[in-house]
PDB file of C-alpha atoms in Angstrom:
ATOM      1  CA  MET L 266     116.492  84.399 116.529  1.00 50.00           C
ATOM      2  CA  SER L 267     116.431  88.042 117.467  1.00 51.00           C
ATOM      3  CA  PHE L 268     119.339  90.378 117.840  1.00 48.00           C
ATOM      4  CA  GLU L 269     119.908  93.268 120.183  1.00 53.00           C
ATOM      5  CA  PRO L 270     122.518  95.985 119.634  1.00 53.00           C
ATOM      6  CA  ASN L 271     125.406  96.309 122.077  1.00 54.00           C
ATOM      7  CA  ASN L 272     125.428  99.969 122.913  1.00 56.00           C
ATOM      8  CA  ASN L 273     128.807 101.595 122.682  1.00 55.00           C
ATOM      9  CA  ASP L 274     129.553 105.248 123.152  1.00 58.00           C
ATOM     10  CA  ASP L 275     132.642 105.537 120.939  1.00 60.00           C
ATOM     11  CA  GLY L 276     130.757 106.416 117.712  1.00 58.00           C
ATOM     12  CA  ARG L 277     131.229 103.036 116.044  1.00 63.00           C
ATOM     13  CA  LEU L 278     128.368 101.123 114.539  1.00 58.00           C
ATOM     14  CA  PRO L 279     126.726  98.917 117.107  1.00 57.00           C
ATOM     15  CA  GLU L 280     127.627  95.254 117.319  1.00 60.00           C
ATOM     16  CA  TYR L 281     124.813  92.815 117.631  1.00 55.00           C
ATOM     17  CA  ARG L 282     124.597  89.916 120.020  1.00 58.00           C
ATOM     18  CA  GLN L 283     122.253  87.033 119.697  1.00 60.00           C
ATOM     19  CA  MET L 284     119.247  87.024 122.051  1.00 57.00           C
ATOM     20  CA  PRO L 285     117.654  83.760 123.143  1.00 60.00           C
ATOM     21  CA  GLU L 286     114.297  83.054 121.545  1.00 67.00           C
ATOM     22  CA  GLU L 287     111.248  83.183 123.750  1.00 67.00           C
ATOM     23  CA  PRO L 288     109.444  79.869 123.580  1.00 65.00           C
ATOM     24  CA  VAL L 289     106.341  80.009 121.422  1.00 63.00           C
ATOM     25  CA  GLN L 290     103.351  78.696 123.291  1.00 70.00           C
ATOM     26  CA  ALA L 291     101.499  76.144 121.214  1.00 71.00           C
ATOM     27  CA  ALA L 292      97.731  76.358 120.965  1.00 70.00           C
ATOM     28  CA  PRO L 293      96.012  73.717 123.068  1.00 78.00           C
ATOM     29  CA  LEU L 294      94.720  70.643 121.303  1.00 87.00           C
ATOM     30  CA  PRO L 295      91.112  71.260 120.251  1.00 89.00           C
ATOM     31  CA  TYR L 296      89.711  68.241 122.115  1.00 91.00           C
ATOM     32  CA  TYR L 297      86.057  69.230 121.905  1.00 93.00           C
ATOM     33  CA  SER L 298      86.265  69.986 118.200  1.00 94.00           C
ATOM     34  CA  MET L 299      88.063  66.724 117.533  1.00 95.00           C
ATOM     35  CA  LEU L 300      85.519  64.737 119.571  1.00 95.00           C
ATOM     36  CA  MET L 301      82.521  66.410 117.959  1.00 95.00           C
ATOM     37  CA  THR L 302      83.948  65.971 114.445  1.00 96.00           C
ATOM     38  CA  ALA L 303      84.747  62.336 115.213  1.00 96.00           C
ATOM     39  CA  ALA L 304      81.183  61.844 116.476  1.00 96.00           C
ATOM     40  CA  LEU L 305      79.807  63.151 113.157  1.00 96.00           C
ATOM     41  CA  ALA L 306      82.097  60.770 111.264  1.00 96.00           C
ATOM     42  CA  ILE L 307      81.202  57.775 113.463  1.00 96.00           C
ATOM     43  CA  VAL L 308      77.482  58.400 113.011  1.00 96.00           C
ATOM     44  CA  PHE L 309      77.967  58.625 109.242  1.00 96.00           C
ATOM     45  CA  VAL L 310      79.860  55.321 109.194  1.00 96.00           C
ATOM     46  CA  MET L 311      77.029  53.791 111.218  1.00 95.00           C
ATOM     47  CA  GLN L 312      74.542  55.203 108.698  1.00 95.00           C
ATOM     48  CA  LEU L 313      76.483  53.612 105.835  1.00 95.00           C
ATOM     49  CA  ASN L 314      76.608  50.303 107.707  1.00 94.00           C
ATOM     50  CA  ALA L 315      72.847  50.351 108.332  1.00 93.00           C
ATOM     51  CA  GLY L 316      72.042  51.553 104.826  1.00 93.00           C
ATOM     52  CA  LEU L 317      71.997  55.274 104.154  1.00 90.00           C
ATOM     53  CA  VAL L 318      68.394  55.536 102.951  1.00 90.00           C
ATOM     54  CA  ASP L 319      67.042  53.335 105.743  1.00 90.00           C
ATOM     55  CA  SER L 320      68.983  55.248 108.402  1.00 90.00           C
ATOM     56  CA  LEU L 321      67.730  58.586 107.110  1.00 90.00           C
ATOM     57  CA  ARG L 322      64.173  57.285 107.211  1.00 89.00           C
ATOM     58  CA  GLU L 323      64.644  56.525 110.908  1.00 90.00           C
ATOM     59  CA  VAL L 324      66.597  59.547 112.151  1.00 91.00           C
ATOM     60  CA  ALA L 325      65.845  62.519 109.857  1.00 92.00           C
ATOM     61  CA  PHE L 326      63.727  65.272 111.401  1.00 92.00           C
ATOM     62  CA  ASP L 327      60.349  64.353 109.913  1.00 90.00           C
ATOM     63  CA  LYS L 328      58.366  67.448 110.834  1.00 89.00           C
ATOM     64  CA  ARG L 329      54.915  66.027 110.090  1.00 89.00           C
ATOM     65  CA  SER L 330      55.508  63.067 112.414  1.00 89.00           C
ATOM     66  CA  PHE L 331      56.984  65.413 115.000  1.00 90.00           C
ATOM     67  CA  LEU L 332      53.912  67.660 114.902  1.00 89.00           C
ATOM     68  CA  ASP L 333      51.674  64.605 115.238  1.00 89.00           C
ATOM     69  CA  GLY L 334      53.549  63.659 118.430  1.00 88.00           C
ATOM     70  CA  HIS L 335      55.546  60.818 116.896  1.00 89.00           C
ATOM     71  CA  ARG L 336      59.305  60.390 116.449  1.00 89.00           C
ATOM     72  CA  MET L 337      60.125  63.226 118.835  1.00 92.00           C
ATOM     73  CA  TRP L 338      63.778  62.149 119.072  1.00 91.00           C
ATOM     74  CA  THR L 339      64.398  63.124 115.460  1.00 92.00           C
ATOM     75  CA  ILE L 340      64.712  66.795 116.413  1.00 93.00           C
ATOM     76  CA  LEU L 341      68.017  65.705 118.020  1.00 93.00           C
ATOM     77  CA  THR L 342      69.178  62.799 115.866  1.00 93.00           C
ATOM     78  CA  SER L 343      68.930  64.855 112.695  1.00 93.00           C
ATOM     79  CA  LEU L 344      71.730  67.113 113.982  1.00 94.00           C
ATOM     80  CA  VAL L 345      74.349  64.418 113.479  1.00 94.00           C
ATOM     81  CA  THR L 346      73.068  62.599 110.385  1.00 94.00           C
ATOM     82  CA  HIS L 347      74.072  63.399 106.817  1.00 93.00           C
ATOM     83  CA  HIS L 348      72.918  62.593 103.310  1.00 90.00           C
ATOM     84  CA  ASP L 349      76.179  61.782 101.527  1.00 91.00           C
ATOM     85  CA  LEU L 350      79.957  62.021 101.677  1.00 93.00           C
ATOM     86  CA  MET L 351      80.129  65.644 100.514  1.00 92.00           C
ATOM     87  CA  HIS L 352      77.528  66.688 103.100  1.00 90.00           C
ATOM     88  CA  ILE L 353      79.435  65.078 105.982  1.00 94.00           C
ATOM     89  CA  PHE L 354      82.780  66.365 104.673  1.00 94.00           C
ATOM     90  CA  PHE L 355      81.732  70.009 104.555  1.00 90.00           C
ATOM     91  CA  ASN L 356      79.894  69.897 107.874  1.00 92.00           C
ATOM     92  CA  ALA L 357      82.772  68.096 109.608  1.00 95.00           C
ATOM     93  CA  TYR L 358      85.265  70.565 108.137  1.00 93.00           C
ATOM     94  CA  ALA L 359      83.195  73.545 109.293  1.00 91.00           C
ATOM     95  CA  MET L 360      82.657  71.962 112.726  1.00 93.00           C
ATOM     96  CA  PHE L 361      86.355  71.414 113.219  1.00 94.00           C
ATOM     97  CA  SER L 362      87.391  74.814 111.822  1.00 90.00           C
ATOM     98  CA  PHE L 363      84.999  76.951 113.856  1.00 89.00           C
ATOM     99  CA  GLY L 364      85.266  74.729 116.912  1.00 91.00           C
ATOM    100  CA  ARG L 365      89.067  74.851 116.895  1.00 91.00           C
ATOM    101  CA  LEU L 366      88.986  78.620 116.597  1.00 88.00           C
ATOM    102  CA  LEU L 367      86.512  78.966 119.452  1.00 90.00           C
ATOM    103  CA  GLU L 368      88.535  76.645 121.666  1.00 90.00           C
ATOM    104  CA  VAL L 369      91.421  79.117 121.405  1.00 87.00           C
ATOM    105  CA  LEU L 370      89.294  82.258 121.765  1.00 86.00           C
ATOM    106  CA  SER L 371      86.691  81.220 124.286  1.00 87.00           C
ATOM    107  CA  ASN L 372      85.748  78.597 126.827  1.00 87.00           C
ATOM    108  CA  ARG L 373      85.912  75.251 125.058  1.00 88.00           C
ATOM    109  CA  GLY L 374      83.019  73.918 127.119  1.00 89.00           C
ATOM    110  CA  HIS L 375      80.702  76.361 125.350  1.00 91.00           C
ATOM    111  CA  ILE L 376      81.147  74.641 121.997  1.00 93.00           C
ATOM    112  CA  PRO L 377      78.926  71.567 122.497  1.00 94.00           C
ATOM    113  CA  THR L 378      76.294  73.657 124.274  1.00 95.00           C
ATOM    114  CA  ILE L 379      76.203  76.244 121.491  1.00 95.00           C
ATOM    115  CA  PHE L 380      76.103  73.516 118.854  1.00 96.00           C
ATOM    116  CA  LEU L 381      73.222  71.685 120.536  1.00 96.00           C
ATOM    117  CA  LEU L 382      71.122  74.769 121.314  1.00 96.00           C
ATOM    118  CA  SER L 383      71.728  76.266 117.870  1.00 95.00           C
ATOM    119  CA  GLY L 384      70.897  72.987 116.175  1.00 95.00           C
ATOM    120  CA  LEU L 385      67.635  72.718 118.101  1.00 95.00           C
ATOM    121  CA  ALA L 386      66.810  76.351 117.317  1.00 95.00           C
ATOM    122  CA  GLY L 387      67.632  75.715 113.661  1.00 91.00           C
ATOM    123  CA  ASN L 388      65.308  72.727 113.574  1.00 92.00           C
ATOM    124  CA  ALA L 389      62.566  74.784 115.228  1.00 93.00           C
ATOM    125  CA  LEU L 390      63.044  77.529 112.623  1.00 90.00           C
ATOM    126  CA  SER L 391      63.014  74.925 109.866  1.00 88.00           C
ATOM    127  CA  LEU L 392      59.784  73.527 111.331  1.00 91.00           C
ATOM    128  CA  MET L 393      58.180  76.964 110.992  1.00 90.00           C
ATOM    129  CA  LEU L 394      59.594  77.946 107.590  1.00 84.00           C
ATOM    130  CA  ASN L 395      59.755  74.630 105.773  1.00 84.00           C
ATOM    131  CA  PRO L 396      57.394  72.184 107.514  1.00 87.00           C
ATOM    132  CA  ASN L 397      56.920  69.785 104.604  1.00 86.00           C
ATOM    133  CA  VAL L 398      60.553  68.745 104.177  1.00 85.00           C
ATOM    134  CA  ALA L 399      62.594  66.438 106.418  1.00 88.00           C
ATOM    135  CA  SER L 400      65.796  67.947 107.838  1.00 90.00           C
ATOM    136  CA  ILE L 401      69.219  66.429 108.383  1.00 91.00           C
ATOM    137  CA  GLY L 402      72.706  67.712 109.034  1.00 91.00           C
ATOM    138  CA  ALA L 403      74.734  69.797 111.424  1.00 92.00           C
ATOM    139  CA  SER L 404      74.226  73.127 109.623  1.00 88.00           C
ATOM    140  CA  GLY L 405      72.071  74.732 112.324  1.00 91.00           C
ATOM    141  CA  GLY L 406      74.654  73.963 115.010  1.00 93.00           C
ATOM    142  CA  ILE L 407      77.528  75.123 112.819  1.00 91.00           C
ATOM    143  CA  ILE L 408      75.756  78.383 111.996  1.00 90.00           C
ATOM    144  CA  GLY L 409      75.333  78.817 115.749  1.00 93.00           C
ATOM    145  CA  LEU L 410      79.104  78.432 116.187  1.00 92.00           C
ATOM    146  CA  LEU L 411      79.638  81.027 113.465  1.00 89.00           C
ATOM    147  CA  GLY L 412      77.170  83.367 115.189  1.00 90.00           C
ATOM    148  CA  TYR L 413      78.964  82.872 118.509  1.00 92.00           C
ATOM    149  CA  THR L 414      82.230  83.742 116.758  1.00 89.00           C
ATOM    150  CA  ALA L 415      80.614  86.934 115.419  1.00 88.00           C
ATOM    151  CA  VAL L 416      79.367  87.938 118.874  1.00 90.00           C
ATOM    152  CA  TYR L 417      82.829  87.270 120.267  1.00 88.00           C
ATOM    153  CA  ALA L 418      84.341  89.399 117.485  1.00 87.00           C
ATOM    154  CA  ILE L 419      82.067  92.307 118.413  1.00 88.00           C
ATOM    155  CA  LYS L 420      82.385  92.019 122.189  1.00 89.00           C
ATOM    156  CA  ARG L 421      86.144  91.439 122.257  1.00 85.00           C
ATOM    157  CA  LYS L 422      87.323  93.309 119.211  1.00 83.00           C
ATOM    158  CA  GLN L 423      90.527  94.374 120.946  1.00 83.00           C
ATOM    159  CA  PHE L 424      91.713  90.744 120.757  1.00 80.00           C
ATOM    160  CA  LEU L 425      90.961  90.189 117.079  1.00 80.00           C
ATOM    161  CA  ASP L 426      92.386  91.640 113.909  1.00 85.00           C
ATOM    162  CA  PRO L 427      89.938  93.864 111.957  1.00 87.00           C
ATOM    163  CA  ALA L 428      90.484  91.750 108.820  1.00 89.00           C
ATOM    164  CA  PHE L 429      89.474  88.636 110.765  1.00 85.00           C
ATOM    165  CA  ARG L 430      86.305  90.332 112.003  1.00 86.00           C
ATOM    166  CA  ARG L 431      85.470  91.494 108.485  1.00 89.00           C
ATOM    167  CA  ASN L 432      85.913  87.935 107.149  1.00 87.00           C
ATOM    168  CA  ILE L 433      83.553  86.556 109.795  1.00 84.00           C
ATOM    169  CA  PHE L 434      80.833  88.987 108.710  1.00 86.00           C
ATOM    170  CA  ILE L 435      81.469  88.278 105.020  1.00 88.00           C
ATOM    171  CA  ASN L 436      80.967  84.566 105.754  1.00 82.00           C
ATOM    172  CA  ILE L 437      77.738  85.295 107.604  1.00 82.00           C
ATOM    173  CA  GLY L 438      76.517  87.418 104.692  1.00 84.00           C
ATOM    174  CA  PHE L 439      77.362  84.673 102.204  1.00 83.00           C
ATOM    175  CA  ILE L 440      75.519  82.045 104.245  1.00 77.00           C
ATOM    176  CA  ALA L 441      72.503  84.358 104.649  1.00 76.00           C
ATOM    177  CA  VAL L 442      72.282  85.020 100.900  1.00 80.00           C
ATOM    178  CA  PHE L 443      72.851  81.331 100.150  1.00 74.00           C
ATOM    179  CA  GLY L 444      70.091  80.367 102.587  1.00 68.00           C
ATOM    180  CA  LEU L 445      67.631  82.917 101.224  1.00 70.00           C
ATOM    181  CA  VAL L 446      68.205  82.020  97.588  1.00 71.00           C
ATOM    182  CA  LEU L 447      68.138  78.254  98.055  1.00 64.00           C
ATOM    183  CA  PHE L 448      65.822  77.880 101.053  1.00 60.00           C
ATOM    184  CA  GLU L 449      63.369  75.724  99.117  1.00 60.00           C
ATOM    185  CA  VAL L 450      66.117  73.337  97.997  1.00 57.00           C
ATOM    186  CA  ILE L 451      68.548  73.279 100.926  1.00 61.00           C
ATOM    187  CA  ASP L 452      67.383  73.416 104.522  1.00 64.00           C
ATOM    188  CA  ILE L 453      70.348  75.132 106.239  1.00 57.00           C
ATOM    189  CA  TYR L 454      68.604  76.245 109.401  1.00 54.00           C
TER     190      TYR L 454
END
């Protein structure tokens, strides 16, 4: 509750009266983030049901087959498949966290589009930089969401706290260093 002084002109200390609280507007439910995170989880459960190794053989982005004109769908299916529980956990957590943030800051309809286009661009980059390794996971799409957040932070800095903007760029720097150091082991494009 907030208080406002009663002004009196007789030199006494002001008395305070209770002011009604303004209702706090709740953030909208992050429907797109929840749906996209649920989709990742459902696909992982389906992978477990089908056999994790067998499912990865079918849906991972096999770049050699792709370049030979076979298994073209894997450039898409690899965006929602994961290797193990830790992989799906961290990608789902990042998807929900960045997606939820973007649903408050920006147009929520942009989130699936950014994820899809960034994931495809990430797979294309992976095809150029690491053509001999199969790719799986949502990392390319999630990095796209992080990049969109960074662009938003630059373009609309009046709406965001400087510490928040700094943290976004620290995260981007960490991911860039992580990707450069471990690019032969982990395909995060």
